[in-house]
Coordinates of C-alpha atoms in Angstrom, one line a residue:
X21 CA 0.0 0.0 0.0
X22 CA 1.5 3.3 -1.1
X23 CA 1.7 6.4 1.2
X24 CA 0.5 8.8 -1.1
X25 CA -2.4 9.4 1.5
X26 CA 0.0 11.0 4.0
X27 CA 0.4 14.1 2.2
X28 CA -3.6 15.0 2.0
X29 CA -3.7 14.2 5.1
X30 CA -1.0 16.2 6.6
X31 CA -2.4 19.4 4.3
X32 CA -6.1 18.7 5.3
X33 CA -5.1 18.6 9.2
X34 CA -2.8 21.7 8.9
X35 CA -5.6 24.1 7.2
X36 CA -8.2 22.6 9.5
X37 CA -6.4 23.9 12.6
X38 CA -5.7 27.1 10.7
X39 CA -9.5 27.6 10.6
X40 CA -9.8 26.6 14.3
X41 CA -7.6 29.6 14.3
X42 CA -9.4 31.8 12.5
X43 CA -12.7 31.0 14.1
X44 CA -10.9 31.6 17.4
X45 CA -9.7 35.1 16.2
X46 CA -13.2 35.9 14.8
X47 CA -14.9 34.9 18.2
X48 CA -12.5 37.1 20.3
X49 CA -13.2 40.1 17.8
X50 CA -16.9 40.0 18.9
X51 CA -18.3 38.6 15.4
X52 CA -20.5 35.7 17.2
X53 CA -22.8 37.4 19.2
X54 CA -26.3 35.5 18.5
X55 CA -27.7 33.9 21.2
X56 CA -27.9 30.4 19.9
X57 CA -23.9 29.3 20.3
X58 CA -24.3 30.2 24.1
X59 CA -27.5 28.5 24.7
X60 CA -25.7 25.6 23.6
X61 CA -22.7 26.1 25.4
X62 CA -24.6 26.9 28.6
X63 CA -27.3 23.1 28.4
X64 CA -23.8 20.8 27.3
X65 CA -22.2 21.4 30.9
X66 CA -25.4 22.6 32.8
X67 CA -25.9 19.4 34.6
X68 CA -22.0 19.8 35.7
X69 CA -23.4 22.9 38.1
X70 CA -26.2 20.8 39.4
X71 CA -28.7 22.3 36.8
X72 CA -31.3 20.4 35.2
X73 CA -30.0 18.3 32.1
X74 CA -30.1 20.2 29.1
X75 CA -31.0 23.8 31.1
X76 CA -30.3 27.0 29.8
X77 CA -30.9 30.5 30.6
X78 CA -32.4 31.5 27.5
X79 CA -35.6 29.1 26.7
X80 CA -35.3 27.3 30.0
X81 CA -35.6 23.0 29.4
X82 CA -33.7 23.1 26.1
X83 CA -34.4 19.4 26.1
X84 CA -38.5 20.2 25.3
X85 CA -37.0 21.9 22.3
X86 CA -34.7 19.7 20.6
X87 CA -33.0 16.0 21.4
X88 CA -29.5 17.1 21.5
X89 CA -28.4 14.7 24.0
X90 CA -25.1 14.3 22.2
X91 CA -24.3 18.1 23.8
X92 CA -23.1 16.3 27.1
X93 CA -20.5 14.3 25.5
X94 CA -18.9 17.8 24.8
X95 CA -20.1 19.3 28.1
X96 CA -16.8 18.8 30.0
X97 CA -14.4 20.5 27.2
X98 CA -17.0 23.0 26.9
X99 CA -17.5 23.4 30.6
X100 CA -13.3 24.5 30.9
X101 CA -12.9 26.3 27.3
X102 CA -16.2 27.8 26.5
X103 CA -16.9 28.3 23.2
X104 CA -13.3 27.0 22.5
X105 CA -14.5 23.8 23.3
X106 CA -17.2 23.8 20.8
X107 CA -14.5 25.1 18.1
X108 CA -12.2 22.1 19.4
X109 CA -14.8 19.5 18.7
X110 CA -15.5 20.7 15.5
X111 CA -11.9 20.5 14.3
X112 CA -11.2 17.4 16.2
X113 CA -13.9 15.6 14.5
X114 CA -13.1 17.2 10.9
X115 CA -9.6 16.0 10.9
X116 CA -10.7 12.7 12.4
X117 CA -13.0 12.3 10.0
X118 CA -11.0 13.8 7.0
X119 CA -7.4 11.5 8.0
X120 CA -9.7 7.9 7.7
X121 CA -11.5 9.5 4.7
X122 CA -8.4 10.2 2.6
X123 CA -6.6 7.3 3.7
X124 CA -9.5 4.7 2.7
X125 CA -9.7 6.8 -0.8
X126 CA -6.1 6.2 -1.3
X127 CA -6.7 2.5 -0.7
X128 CA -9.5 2.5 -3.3
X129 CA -9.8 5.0 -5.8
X130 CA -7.0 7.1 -8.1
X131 CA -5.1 9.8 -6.0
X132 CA -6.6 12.8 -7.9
X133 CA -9.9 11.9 -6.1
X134 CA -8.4 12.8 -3.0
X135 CA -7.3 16.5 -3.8
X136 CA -10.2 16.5 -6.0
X137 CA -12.7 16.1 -3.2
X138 CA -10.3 17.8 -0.6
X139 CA -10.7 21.1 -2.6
X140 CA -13.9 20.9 -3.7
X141 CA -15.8 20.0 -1.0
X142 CA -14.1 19.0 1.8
X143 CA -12.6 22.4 2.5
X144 CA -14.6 24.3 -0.1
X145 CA -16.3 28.0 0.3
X146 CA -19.1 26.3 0.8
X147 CA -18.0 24.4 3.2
X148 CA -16.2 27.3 5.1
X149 CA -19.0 28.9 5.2
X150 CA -21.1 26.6 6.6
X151 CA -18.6 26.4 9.5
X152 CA -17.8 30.1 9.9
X153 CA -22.3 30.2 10.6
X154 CA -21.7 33.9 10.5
X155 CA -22.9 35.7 13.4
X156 CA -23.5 32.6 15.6
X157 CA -20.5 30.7 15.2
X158 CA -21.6 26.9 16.1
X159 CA -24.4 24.5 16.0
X160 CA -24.4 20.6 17.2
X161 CA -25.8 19.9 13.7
X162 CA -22.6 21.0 12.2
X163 CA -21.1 18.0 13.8
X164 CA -23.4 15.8 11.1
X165 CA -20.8 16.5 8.2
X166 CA -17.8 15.0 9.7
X167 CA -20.2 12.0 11.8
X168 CA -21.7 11.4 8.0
X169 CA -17.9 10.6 6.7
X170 CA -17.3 8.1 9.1
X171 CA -20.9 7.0 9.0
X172 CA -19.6 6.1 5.3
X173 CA -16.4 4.8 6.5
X174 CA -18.5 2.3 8.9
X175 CA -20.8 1.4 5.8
X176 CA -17.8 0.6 3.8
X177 CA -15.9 -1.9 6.6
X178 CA -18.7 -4.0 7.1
X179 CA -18.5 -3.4 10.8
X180 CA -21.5 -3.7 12.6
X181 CA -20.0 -2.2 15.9
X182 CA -18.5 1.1 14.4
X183 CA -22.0 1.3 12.3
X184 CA -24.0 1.3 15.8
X185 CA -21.8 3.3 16.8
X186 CA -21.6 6.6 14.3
X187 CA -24.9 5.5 13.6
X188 CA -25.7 6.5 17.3
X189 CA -23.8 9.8 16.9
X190 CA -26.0 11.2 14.4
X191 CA -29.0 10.3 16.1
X192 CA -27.7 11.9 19.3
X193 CA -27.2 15.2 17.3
X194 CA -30.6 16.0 17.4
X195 CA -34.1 14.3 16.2
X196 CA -33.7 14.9 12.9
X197 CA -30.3 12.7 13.1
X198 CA -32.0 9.4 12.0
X199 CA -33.9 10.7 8.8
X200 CA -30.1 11.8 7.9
X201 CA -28.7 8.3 8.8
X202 CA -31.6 6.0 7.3
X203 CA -30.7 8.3 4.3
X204 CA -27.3 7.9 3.8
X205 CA -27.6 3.8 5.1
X206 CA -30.3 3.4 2.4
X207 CA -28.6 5.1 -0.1
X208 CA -25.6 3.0 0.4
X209 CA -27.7 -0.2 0.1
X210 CA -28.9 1.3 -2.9
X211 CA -25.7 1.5 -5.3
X212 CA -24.5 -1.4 -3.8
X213 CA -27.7 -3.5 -5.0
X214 CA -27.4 -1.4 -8.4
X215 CA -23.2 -2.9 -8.8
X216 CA -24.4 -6.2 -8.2
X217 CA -25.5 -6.0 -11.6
X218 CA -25.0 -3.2 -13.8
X219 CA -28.5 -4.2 -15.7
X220 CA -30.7 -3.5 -12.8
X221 CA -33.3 -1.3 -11.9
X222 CA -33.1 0.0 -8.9
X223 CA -36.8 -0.5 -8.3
X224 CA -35.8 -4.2 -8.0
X225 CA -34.5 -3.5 -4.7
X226 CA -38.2 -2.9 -3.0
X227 CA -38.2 -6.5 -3.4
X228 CA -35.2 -7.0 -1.0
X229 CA -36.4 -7.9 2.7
X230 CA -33.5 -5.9 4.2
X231 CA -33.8 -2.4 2.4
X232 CA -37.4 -2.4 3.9
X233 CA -35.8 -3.6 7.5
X234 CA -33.5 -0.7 7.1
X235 CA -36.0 1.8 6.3
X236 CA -38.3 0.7 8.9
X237 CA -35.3 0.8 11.8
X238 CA -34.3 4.2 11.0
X239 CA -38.0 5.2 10.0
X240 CA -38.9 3.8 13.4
X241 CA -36.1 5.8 15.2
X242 CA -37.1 9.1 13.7
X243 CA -41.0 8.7 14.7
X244 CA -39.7 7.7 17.9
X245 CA -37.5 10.3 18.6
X246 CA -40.3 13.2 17.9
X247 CA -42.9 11.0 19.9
X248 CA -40.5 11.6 22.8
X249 CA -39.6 15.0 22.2
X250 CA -43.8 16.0 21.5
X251 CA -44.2 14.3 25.1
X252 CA -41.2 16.1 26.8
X253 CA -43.0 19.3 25.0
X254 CA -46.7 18.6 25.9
X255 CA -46.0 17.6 29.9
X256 CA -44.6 20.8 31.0
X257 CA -44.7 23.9 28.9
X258 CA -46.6 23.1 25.2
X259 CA -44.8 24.9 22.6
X260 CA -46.1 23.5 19.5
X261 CA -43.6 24.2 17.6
X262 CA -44.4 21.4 14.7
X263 CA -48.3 23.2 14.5
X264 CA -46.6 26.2 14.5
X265 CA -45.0 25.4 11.4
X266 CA -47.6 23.5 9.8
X267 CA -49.8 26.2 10.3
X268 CA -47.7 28.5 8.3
X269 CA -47.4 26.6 5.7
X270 CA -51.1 25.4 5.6
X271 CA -51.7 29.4 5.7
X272 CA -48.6 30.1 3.1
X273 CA -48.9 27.7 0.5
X274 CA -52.0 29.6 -0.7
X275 CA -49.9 33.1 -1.0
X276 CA -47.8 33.9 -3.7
X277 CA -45.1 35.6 -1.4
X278 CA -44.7 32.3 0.2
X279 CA -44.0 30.3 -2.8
X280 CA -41.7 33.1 -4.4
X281 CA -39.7 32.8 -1.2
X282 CA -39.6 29.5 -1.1
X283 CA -38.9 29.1 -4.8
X284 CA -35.7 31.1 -4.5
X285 CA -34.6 29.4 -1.4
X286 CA -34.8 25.6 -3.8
X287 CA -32.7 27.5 -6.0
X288 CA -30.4 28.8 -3.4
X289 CA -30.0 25.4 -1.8
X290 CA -29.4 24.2 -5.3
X291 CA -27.0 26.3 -6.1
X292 CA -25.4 25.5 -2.8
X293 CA -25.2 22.0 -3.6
X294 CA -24.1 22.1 -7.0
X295 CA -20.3 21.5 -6.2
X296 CA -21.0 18.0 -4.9
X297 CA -23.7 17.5 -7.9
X298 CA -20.5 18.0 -10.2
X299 CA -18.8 16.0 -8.6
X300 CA -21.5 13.2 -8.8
X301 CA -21.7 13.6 -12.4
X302 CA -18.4 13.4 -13.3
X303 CA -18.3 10.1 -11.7
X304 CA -20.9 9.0 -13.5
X305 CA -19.5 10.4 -16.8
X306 CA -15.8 8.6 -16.0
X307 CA -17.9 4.8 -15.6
X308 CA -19.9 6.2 -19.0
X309 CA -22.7 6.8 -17.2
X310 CA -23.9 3.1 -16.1
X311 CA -27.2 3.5 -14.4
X312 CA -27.0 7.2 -13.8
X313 CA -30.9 7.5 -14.4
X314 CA -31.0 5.0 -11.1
X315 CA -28.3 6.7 -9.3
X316 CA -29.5 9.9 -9.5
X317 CA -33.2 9.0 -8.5
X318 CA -31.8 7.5 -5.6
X319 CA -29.8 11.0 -4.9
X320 CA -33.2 13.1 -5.5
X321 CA -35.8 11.2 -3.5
X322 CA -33.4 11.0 -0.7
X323 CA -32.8 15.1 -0.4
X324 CA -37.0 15.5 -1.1
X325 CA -37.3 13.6 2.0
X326 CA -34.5 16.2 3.9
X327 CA -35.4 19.3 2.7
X328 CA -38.7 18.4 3.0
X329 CA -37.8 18.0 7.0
X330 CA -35.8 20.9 7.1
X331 CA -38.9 22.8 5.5
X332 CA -41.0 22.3 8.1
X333 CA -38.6 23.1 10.8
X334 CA -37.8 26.4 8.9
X335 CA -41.8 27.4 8.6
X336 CA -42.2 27.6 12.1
X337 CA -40.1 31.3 11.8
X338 CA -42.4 32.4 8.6
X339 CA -44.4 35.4 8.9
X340 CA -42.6 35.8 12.4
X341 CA -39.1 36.4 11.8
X342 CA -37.6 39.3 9.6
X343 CA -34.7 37.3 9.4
X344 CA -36.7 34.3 7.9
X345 CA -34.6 33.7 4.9
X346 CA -31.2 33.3 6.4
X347 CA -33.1 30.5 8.9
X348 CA -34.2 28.8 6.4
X349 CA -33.5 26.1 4.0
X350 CA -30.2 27.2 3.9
X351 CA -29.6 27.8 7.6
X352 CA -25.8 26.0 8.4
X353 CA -27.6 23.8 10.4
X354 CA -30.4 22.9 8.1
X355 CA -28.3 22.9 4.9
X356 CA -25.7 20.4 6.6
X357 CA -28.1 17.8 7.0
X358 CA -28.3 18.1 2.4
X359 CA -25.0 18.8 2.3
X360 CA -23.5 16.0 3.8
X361 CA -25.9 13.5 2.5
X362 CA -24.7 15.1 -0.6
X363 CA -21.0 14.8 -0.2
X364 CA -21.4 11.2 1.4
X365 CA -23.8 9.9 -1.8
X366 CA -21.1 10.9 -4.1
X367 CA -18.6 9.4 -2.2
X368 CA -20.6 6.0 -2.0
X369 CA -20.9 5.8 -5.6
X370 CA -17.3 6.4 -6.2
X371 CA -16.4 4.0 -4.2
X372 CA -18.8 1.0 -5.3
X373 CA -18.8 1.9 -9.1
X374 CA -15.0 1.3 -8.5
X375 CA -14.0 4.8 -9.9
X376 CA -10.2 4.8 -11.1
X377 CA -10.9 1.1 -12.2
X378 CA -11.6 2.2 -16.3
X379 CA -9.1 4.5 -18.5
X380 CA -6.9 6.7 -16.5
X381 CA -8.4 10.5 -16.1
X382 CA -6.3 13.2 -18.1
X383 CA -4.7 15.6 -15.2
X384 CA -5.7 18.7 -17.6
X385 CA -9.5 16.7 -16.9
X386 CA -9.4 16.9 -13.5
X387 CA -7.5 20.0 -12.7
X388 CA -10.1 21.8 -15.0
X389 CA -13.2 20.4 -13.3
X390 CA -11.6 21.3 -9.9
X391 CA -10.8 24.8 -10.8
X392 CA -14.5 25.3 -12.1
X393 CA -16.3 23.5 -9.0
X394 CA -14.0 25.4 -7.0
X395 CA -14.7 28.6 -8.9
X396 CA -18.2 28.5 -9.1
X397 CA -18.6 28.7 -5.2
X398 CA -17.5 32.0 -4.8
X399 CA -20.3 33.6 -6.7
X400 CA -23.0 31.0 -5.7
X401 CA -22.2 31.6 -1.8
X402 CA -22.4 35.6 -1.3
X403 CA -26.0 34.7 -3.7
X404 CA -27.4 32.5 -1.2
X405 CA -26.4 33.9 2.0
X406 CA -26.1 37.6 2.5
X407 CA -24.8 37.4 5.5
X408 CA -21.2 36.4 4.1
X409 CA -19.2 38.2 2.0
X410 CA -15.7 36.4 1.9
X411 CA -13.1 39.1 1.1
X412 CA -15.2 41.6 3.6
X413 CA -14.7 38.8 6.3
X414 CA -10.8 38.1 5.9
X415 CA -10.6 41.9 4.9
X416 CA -12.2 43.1 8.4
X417 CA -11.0 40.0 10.4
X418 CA -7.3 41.0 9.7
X419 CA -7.9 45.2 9.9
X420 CA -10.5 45.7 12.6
X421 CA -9.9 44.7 16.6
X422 CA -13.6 43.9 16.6
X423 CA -16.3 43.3 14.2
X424 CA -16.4 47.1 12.9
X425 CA -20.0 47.3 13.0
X426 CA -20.2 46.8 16.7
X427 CA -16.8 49.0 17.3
X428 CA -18.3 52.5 18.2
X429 CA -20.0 50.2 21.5
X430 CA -16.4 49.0 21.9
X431 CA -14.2 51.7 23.1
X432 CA -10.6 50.6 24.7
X433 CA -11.0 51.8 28.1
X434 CA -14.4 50.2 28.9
X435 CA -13.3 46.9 26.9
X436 CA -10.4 46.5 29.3
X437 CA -12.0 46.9 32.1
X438 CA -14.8 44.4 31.0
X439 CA -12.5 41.9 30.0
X440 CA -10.7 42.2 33.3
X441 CA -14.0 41.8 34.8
X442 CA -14.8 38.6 33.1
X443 CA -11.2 36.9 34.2
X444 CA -12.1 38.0 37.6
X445 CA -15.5 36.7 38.8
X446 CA -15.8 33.8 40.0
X447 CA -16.1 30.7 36.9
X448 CA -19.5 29.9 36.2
X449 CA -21.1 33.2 37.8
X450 CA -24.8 34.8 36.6
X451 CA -24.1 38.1 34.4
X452 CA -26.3 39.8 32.3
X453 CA -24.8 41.6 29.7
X454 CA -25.4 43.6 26.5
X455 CA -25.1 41.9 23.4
X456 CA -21.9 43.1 21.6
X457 CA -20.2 41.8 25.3
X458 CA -21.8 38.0 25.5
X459 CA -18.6 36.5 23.9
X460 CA -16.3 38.3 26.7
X461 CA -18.0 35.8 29.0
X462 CA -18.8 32.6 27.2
X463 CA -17.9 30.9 30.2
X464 CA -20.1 32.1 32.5
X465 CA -24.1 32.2 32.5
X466 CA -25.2 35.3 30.3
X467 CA -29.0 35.7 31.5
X468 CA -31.2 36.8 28.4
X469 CA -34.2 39.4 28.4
X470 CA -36.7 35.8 28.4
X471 CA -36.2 36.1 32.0
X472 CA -36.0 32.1 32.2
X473 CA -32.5 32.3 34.6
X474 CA -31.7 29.3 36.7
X475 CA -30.3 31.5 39.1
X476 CA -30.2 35.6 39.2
X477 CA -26.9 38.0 37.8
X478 CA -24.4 39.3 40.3
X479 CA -23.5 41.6 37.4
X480 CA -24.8 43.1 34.8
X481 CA -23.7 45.8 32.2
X482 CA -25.7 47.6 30.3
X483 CA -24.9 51.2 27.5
X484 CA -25.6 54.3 28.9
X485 CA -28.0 55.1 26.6
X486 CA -29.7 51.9 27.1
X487 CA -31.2 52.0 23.8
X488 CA -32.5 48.7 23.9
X489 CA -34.5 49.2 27.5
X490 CA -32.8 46.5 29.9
X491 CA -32.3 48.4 32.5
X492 CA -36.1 47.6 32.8
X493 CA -35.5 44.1 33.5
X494 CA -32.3 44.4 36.2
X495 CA -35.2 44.0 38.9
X496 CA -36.6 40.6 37.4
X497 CA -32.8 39.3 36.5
X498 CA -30.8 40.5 39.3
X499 CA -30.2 39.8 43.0
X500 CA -31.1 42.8 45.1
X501 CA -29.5 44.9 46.7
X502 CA -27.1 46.0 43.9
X503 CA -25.6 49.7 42.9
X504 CA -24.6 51.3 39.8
X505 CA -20.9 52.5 38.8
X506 CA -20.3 54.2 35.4
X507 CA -18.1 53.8 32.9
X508 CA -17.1 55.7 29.8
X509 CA -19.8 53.9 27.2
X510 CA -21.3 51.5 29.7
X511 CA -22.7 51.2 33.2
X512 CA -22.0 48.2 35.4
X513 CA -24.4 47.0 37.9
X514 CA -22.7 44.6 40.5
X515 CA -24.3 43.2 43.8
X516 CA -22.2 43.7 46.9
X517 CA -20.5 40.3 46.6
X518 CA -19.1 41.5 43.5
X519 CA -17.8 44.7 44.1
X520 CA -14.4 43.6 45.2
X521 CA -14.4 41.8 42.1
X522 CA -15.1 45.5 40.1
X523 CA -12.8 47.6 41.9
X524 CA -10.0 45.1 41.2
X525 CA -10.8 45.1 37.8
X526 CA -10.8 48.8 37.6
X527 CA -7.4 49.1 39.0
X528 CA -5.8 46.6 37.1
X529 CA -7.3 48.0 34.0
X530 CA -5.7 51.5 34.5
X531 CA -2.3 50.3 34.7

C-alpha cells in the first residue's frame, strides 16, 4: 500500500487547525454574538453545576426543544474552554474524519480523487462557510458532516459495531439525526444493490427484505424520537412548535409571497449543492454513465425527503421572523443535514462503481473540473447567504480589533475593564450583559431578556444610553441589593459580593 495518502492528510489537518484559528480570532473580535452558540454552550455542561440536564438561561428545558443529548458528551471540554470547546470538537472531529477518509480513498480510488474532493468539497467555500455560521458561530448539527464521513467509513468496513456506533452519533445530534442516517444507510444499500448488476433497476430492490428492514429501523427511530420530544414538550410547557409550522405553511402555500420565497430558497439550496452534484456527475461520466438514471433518482428522493424535513422546521419562523430567509433552507444547520448527504452519496458511488478502475483521467480533466467546482462557489455563496461576503470577512478580520460594526460600543478603556471583569469573577457566575459583550463571557451564565435564569446575575452591564431598554428588566434578572458605577460607554451594575471583584478590575485595567 503506497503512502500517497500521507500528504492529503498532513495538508487537510494543517488548514483545519488554521480555521480553528481563524474562528478563534473571529470569536474574540466580537463577530458571534447571537444567542444560539451560548444556549448551547450553557445546556452541554449545565448538569456539571447541578442544573437540570439540558438547562439554559435563554428558553429554560432546552431538552423540550430539541433532542441534542449528544451536547453532554462535549459538556466537559465545553464546561473548561467555553466556546473554544465547541470550536475544538468541530476541528477534532473534521480531521478525524477527514485522516480515515483520505486514507480509505487512497486505498480504493486514483489519488486525484483525494485532492479533487479535498478542494472541492471538503474544504470548499461552501464548506467554510457553513462552519464560519456567520454571526452565531456553532451549531451541534454542524457535527453531522464529519459523523456522516465516518458513518460512510463504517458502511464501507462492514463493521457492525462502528456502524452502531456513528450511527448513534447522528441520532444523538438532534431528532432529525436518524432521517439523515436512514438516508445515507439506504442510499448506500442502494448503489450497492445497483453494482451487483450493472443491468438493474433500482426499483428491484423494494423486493429486498433488508432495504425495507433498514428503512423501517431508522424510519422507526425518527417517529420515535419526535414522539419523545412531543411528550417532553406537551407535559410541561406546550410549545407547538411542529403546528406552528404547519400552520404556516397550511396558511402560506396559498400566498404567492410564500412560494416566491420558497422558490428562491430551492434555487439557493441548489445552487449550494451544485459543487458536490458536479462531482456526482463526473463520476458517472468517468464509468460512462452506467445506471445514472438510477443513481441519480436515488440521490433526488433521498434530499425531497430532507429538505422536506428541514422545510417544516424552517416554517415555524415564517411570517414571524424578519430574518426568515437566512433560517431557512439554507440555515448552516439545516443545509448540513443536504450537504452532507450530498457529499457522502457521491462518495458511496465512487467508491462501489470502482471509480479509477476504467481508463486513466487526463490531469488537464481533473485540474479543470476542480478549478471550475471550486470557482463557481465563490459567486454561488455571497447569492445564497447575504450574511457572508468572503473578502469583507478576511478583509475586516485582519484590519478591525472587533467586528467594525459593533466598534463604536467598543471603546478601549471600557473593553479593558470588561474583560478584566470577566477573568475575575468567579467561573461559572450569573451576568447579564449587553449583546456586543456575550462572547467576553462565554464561560459564565449570560442571563437573556426571556427572563428564564436558573439562578439571578451578580452583574450586569448595560450602554448608557440603554437604547434597547434592559435596564427595565435588572429587577426581574438581578439579586437585590445592587448599585450602579459608570463607565465611559457602559454602566455596570454589580451586587455587593461583587464589588471587590469590580474595583479590582478597575485598578488593574488603569495600569
Amino acid at each position: 500500500m503506497t503512502t500517497k495518502w500521507i500528504i492529503p492528510v498532513a495538508v487537510s489537518s494543517l488548514l483545519l487547525l488554521l480555521f480553528f484559528c481563524f474562528k478563534v480570532a473571529r470569536f474574540q473580535a466580537l463577530y458571534y454574538t447571537y444567542n444560539d452558540m451560548y444556549i448551547f454552550l450553557q445546556s452541554s455542561c449545565s448538569w456539571l453545576d447541578g442544573r437540570p440536564l439540558l438547562y439554559e438561561n435563554i428558553g429554560g428545558y432546552d431538552d423540550r426543544i430539541h433532542n441534542n443529548y449528544e451536547m453532554l458528551l462535549w459538556g466537559p471540554l465545553i464546561y473548561v474552554f467555553g466556546a473554544y470547546g465547541a470550536f475544538a470538537v468541530q476541528t477534532g472531529l473534521s480531521m478525524l474524519s477527514y485522516g480515515l477518509l483520505l486514507r480509505w480513498m487512497n486505498r480504493r480510488l486514483p489519488g486525484w480523487s483525494m485532492w479533487l474532493v479535498l478542494t472541492v468539497l471538503l474544504l470548499g467555500p461552501v464548506w467554510f462557510w457553513f462552519n464560519d455560521h456567520p454571526g452565531i458561530g456553532w451549531h451541534p448539527e454542524l457535527t453531522y458532516y464529519p459523523l456522516s464521513l465516518l458513518f460512510l467509513l463504517a458502511l464501507l468496513s462492514y463493521r457492525t459495531g462502528w456502524l452502531l456506533l456513528t450511527g448513534a452519533l447522528l441520532v444523538l445530534v438532534k431528532e432529525d439525526g436518524a432521517l439523515l442516517a436512514g438516508a445515507l444507510h439506504l442510499g448506500f444499500l442502494s448503489i450497492q444493490y445497483l453494482t451487483a448488476n450493472p443491468s438493474r433497476s433500482i426499483f428491484g430492490i423494494l423486493s429486498k427484505p433488508r432495504f425495507w428492514i433498514v428503512l423501517g429501523s431508522w424510519a422507526a427511530l425518527f417517529v420515535l424520537g419526535m414522539l419523545f420530544l412531543s411528550y417532553k414538550n406537551n407535559t410541561a410547557e406546550p410549545e407547538p412548535r411542529l403546528q406552528m409550522a404547519l400552520d404556516a405553511i397550511g396558511k402560506g402555500i396559498h400566498e404567492s409571497a410564500f412560494i416566491k420565497t420558497h422558490a428562491l430558497l430551492l434555487l439557493q439550496t441548489f445552487l449550494l449543492l451544485l459543487p458536490s452534484i458536479g462531482l456526482l456527475l463526473y463520476g458517472l461520466y468517468r464509468v460512462n454513465w452506467r445506471q445514472a438514471g438510477s443513481v441519480l433518482l436515488v440521490y433526488s428522493v433521498a434530499q425531497v425527503a430532507l429538505l422536506f424535513s428541514n422545510w417544516v422546521q424552517g416554517a415555524t419562523y415564517y411570517g414571524t421572523n424578519p430574518m426568515f430567509d437566512l433560517v431557512s433552507l439554507t440555515w448552516p444547520p439545516r443545509f448540513v443535514l443536504v450537504y452532507a448527504f450530498s457529499v457522502v452519496y457521491l462518495l458511496t458511488v465512487w467508491f462501489l462503481f470502482g471509480l479509477g478502475q476504467e481508463r486513466p483521467a487526463p490531469r488537464w480533466q481533473v485540474v479543470g473540473v476542480g478549478a471550475l467546482l471550486v470557482l463557481i462557489q465563490f459567486p454561488i455563496v455571497p447569492f445564497a447567504r447575504a450574511d457572508f461576503r468572503l473578502l469583507t470577512i478576511l478583509r475586516d478580520t485582519a484590519t478591525h480589533r472587533f467586528d467594525p460594526q459593533k466598534e463604536p460600543l467598543l471603546p478601549t478603556s471600557d473593553v479593558a475593564v470588561i474583560q478584566q471583569l470577566a477573568k475575575t469573577i468567579p467561573a461559572r457566575s450569573n451576568v447579564f450583559v449587553f449583546d456586543y459583550l456575550i462572547p467576553i463571557f462565554h464561560k459564565h451564565y449570560n442571563i437573556w431578556p426571556t427572563e428564564k435564569q436558573w439562578e439571578d446575575a451578580d452583574l450586569a452591564i448595560i450602554p448608557n444610553n440603554d437604547f434597547q431598554k434592559l435596564s427595565e428588566r435588572l429587577p426581574r434578572v438581578m439579586k437585590q441589593p445592587y448599585h450602579a458605577v459608570k463607565l465611559d460607554t457602559y454602566t455596570v451594575y454589580v451586587t455587593p459580593a461583587y464589588e471587590p471583584y469590580l474595583a479590582t478590575s478597575l485598578r488593574q485595567a488603569a495600569k
